[in-house]
Amino acid sequence: MNAVFAGTDTEGLADELRERGATVSVVDGIANRPALEEAGVHDADVFVLTDAGQATSIVVARDLNPDIRVVAYTADSLPEFVSGQQVLGMDPALFDADTVAEELTDAADADG
C-alpha cells in the first residue's frame, strides 16, 4: 500500500502504517498540488490528512487520483466544501493510530 500523508503526525500514524509494510510519503509543509504530485499522490492508494485547515488538499488529491481513498484523521470538523467528497473521518480520540493503520492496511490487502 502506498500512502501520502499531510499534516502533523502527533499520533504516530505514519510510523504505524510503515510498520505494517506501507510506503508512506509525507508532504512537507502545505499540501498543495505540486507538493501532492511530488509526494506521489498519482500512484497512492490512500491520502491521510491530519490538518482540517488543509482540506482543499482533499479536492486536489481526488482530482489527481480519482481512485484514492481519503482519510481525515483529525478531531476537527472538515469544511462544508469537502462534504461531497468521499472522506473517511476518524477522530484520534476515538481511534488510536494502531487501529487506523490496521484498518487501512487490511482494507488495502483485501482490495489487492
Short mmCIF file of C-alpha atoms in Angstrom, two decimals:
data_model
loop_
_atom_site.label_atom_id
_atom_site.label_comp_id
_atom_site.label_asym_id
_atom_site.label_seq_id
_atom_site.Cartn_x
_atom_site.Cartn_y
_atom_site.Cartn_z
CA MET A 1 0.00 0.00 0.00
CA ASN A 2 1.23 3.49 -0.88
CA ALA A 3 0.09 6.35 1.32
CA VAL A 4 0.55 10.10 1.12
CA PHE A 5 0.41 11.81 4.49
CA ALA A 6 -0.26 15.54 5.04
CA GLY A 7 -0.32 17.42 8.32
CA THR A 8 1.35 16.83 11.65
CA ASP A 9 1.63 13.30 12.93
CA THR A 10 1.30 13.70 16.67
CA GLU A 11 -0.37 10.28 16.98
CA GLY A 12 2.33 8.33 15.07
CA LEU A 13 0.03 7.09 12.30
CA ALA A 14 2.69 7.29 9.57
CA ASP A 15 5.02 5.07 11.61
CA GLU A 16 2.22 2.60 12.32
CA LEU A 17 1.49 2.37 8.59
CA ARG A 18 5.17 1.79 7.83
CA GLU A 19 5.33 -0.94 10.48
CA ARG A 20 2.57 -2.72 8.57
CA GLY A 21 4.51 -2.57 5.30
CA ALA A 22 3.04 0.56 3.78
CA THR A 23 5.16 3.01 1.83
CA VAL A 24 4.44 6.45 3.27
CA SER A 25 5.37 9.75 1.63
CA VAL A 26 4.98 12.78 3.86
CA VAL A 27 4.10 16.17 2.40
CA ASP A 28 6.44 18.74 3.88
CA GLY A 29 4.51 21.94 4.53
CA ILE A 30 1.33 22.85 2.68
CA ALA A 31 -0.32 20.03 0.74
CA ASN A 32 -0.87 21.94 -2.48
CA ARG A 33 -0.92 20.44 -5.97
CA PRO A 34 2.87 20.49 -6.58
CA ALA A 35 3.56 19.04 -3.11
CA LEU A 36 1.00 16.27 -3.57
CA GLU A 37 2.39 15.43 -7.00
CA GLU A 38 5.92 15.33 -5.60
CA ALA A 39 4.75 13.04 -2.79
CA GLY A 40 3.37 10.60 -5.37
CA VAL A 41 -0.36 11.06 -4.96
CA HIS A 42 -0.90 9.87 -8.55
CA ASP A 43 0.09 6.34 -7.53
CA ALA A 44 -1.09 6.37 -3.91
CA ASP A 45 -3.79 4.14 -2.51
CA VAL A 46 -4.54 6.38 0.49
CA PHE A 47 -4.30 10.07 1.28
CA VAL A 48 -4.23 10.79 5.02
CA LEU A 49 -4.89 14.35 6.18
CA THR A 50 -4.50 15.36 9.83
CA ASP A 51 -4.95 19.11 9.41
CA ALA A 52 -8.52 20.21 8.60
CA GLY A 53 -7.07 23.61 7.69
CA GLN A 54 -5.61 21.95 4.61
CA ALA A 55 -8.93 20.45 3.50
CA THR A 56 -8.55 21.84 -0.02
CA SER A 57 -5.87 19.20 -0.48
CA ILE A 58 -8.62 16.56 -0.42
CA VAL A 59 -10.18 18.01 -3.56
CA VAL A 60 -6.77 18.33 -5.22
CA ALA A 61 -5.74 14.77 -4.30
CA ARG A 62 -9.01 13.40 -5.67
CA ASP A 63 -8.54 15.44 -8.86
CA LEU A 64 -5.06 13.95 -9.34
CA ASN A 65 -6.13 10.43 -8.39
CA PRO A 66 -9.89 9.77 -8.56
CA ASP A 67 -9.49 6.31 -7.01
CA ILE A 68 -7.55 7.40 -3.92
CA ARG A 69 -9.04 6.62 -0.52
CA VAL A 70 -9.11 9.73 1.66
CA VAL A 71 -8.85 9.59 5.43
CA ALA A 72 -9.20 12.67 7.62
CA TYR A 73 -7.53 11.70 10.89
CA THR A 74 -8.42 14.73 12.94
CA ALA A 75 -10.67 15.83 15.77
CA ASP A 76 -11.56 18.96 13.81
CA SER A 77 -14.56 19.22 11.51
CA LEU A 78 -13.93 19.44 7.81
CA PRO A 79 -15.31 22.46 5.94
CA GLU A 80 -18.60 22.07 4.11
CA PHE A 81 -16.99 22.36 0.67
CA VAL A 82 -15.50 18.87 1.03
CA SER A 83 -18.81 17.31 2.05
CA GLY A 84 -19.33 15.98 -1.48
CA GLN A 85 -16.05 14.08 -1.34
CA GLN A 86 -15.84 10.54 -0.02
CA VAL A 87 -13.80 11.00 3.13
CA LEU A 88 -13.42 8.58 5.99
CA GLY A 89 -13.31 10.76 9.08
CA MET A 90 -11.59 9.30 12.12
CA ASP A 91 -11.11 11.13 15.40
CA PRO A 92 -7.78 10.33 17.13
CA ALA A 93 -9.61 10.47 20.48
CA LEU A 94 -11.75 7.54 19.38
CA PHE A 95 -9.37 5.58 17.12
CA ASP A 96 -5.71 5.19 18.02
CA ALA A 97 -3.07 5.16 15.30
CA ASP A 98 -2.56 1.41 15.61
CA THR A 99 -6.24 0.71 14.93
CA VAL A 100 -6.41 3.09 11.97
CA ALA A 101 -3.23 1.68 10.41
CA GLU A 102 -4.53 -1.86 10.84
CA GLU A 103 -7.83 -0.96 9.18
CA LEU A 104 -6.18 0.82 6.26
CA THR A 105 -3.63 -1.88 5.55
CA ASP A 106 -6.18 -4.69 5.96
CA ALA A 107 -8.50 -2.91 3.51
CA ALA A 108 -5.64 -2.46 1.04
CA ASP A 109 -4.75 -6.16 1.33
CA ALA A 110 -8.38 -7.11 0.70
CA ASP A 111 -8.51 -4.87 -2.39
CA GLY A 112 -5.14 -6.05 -3.68
#
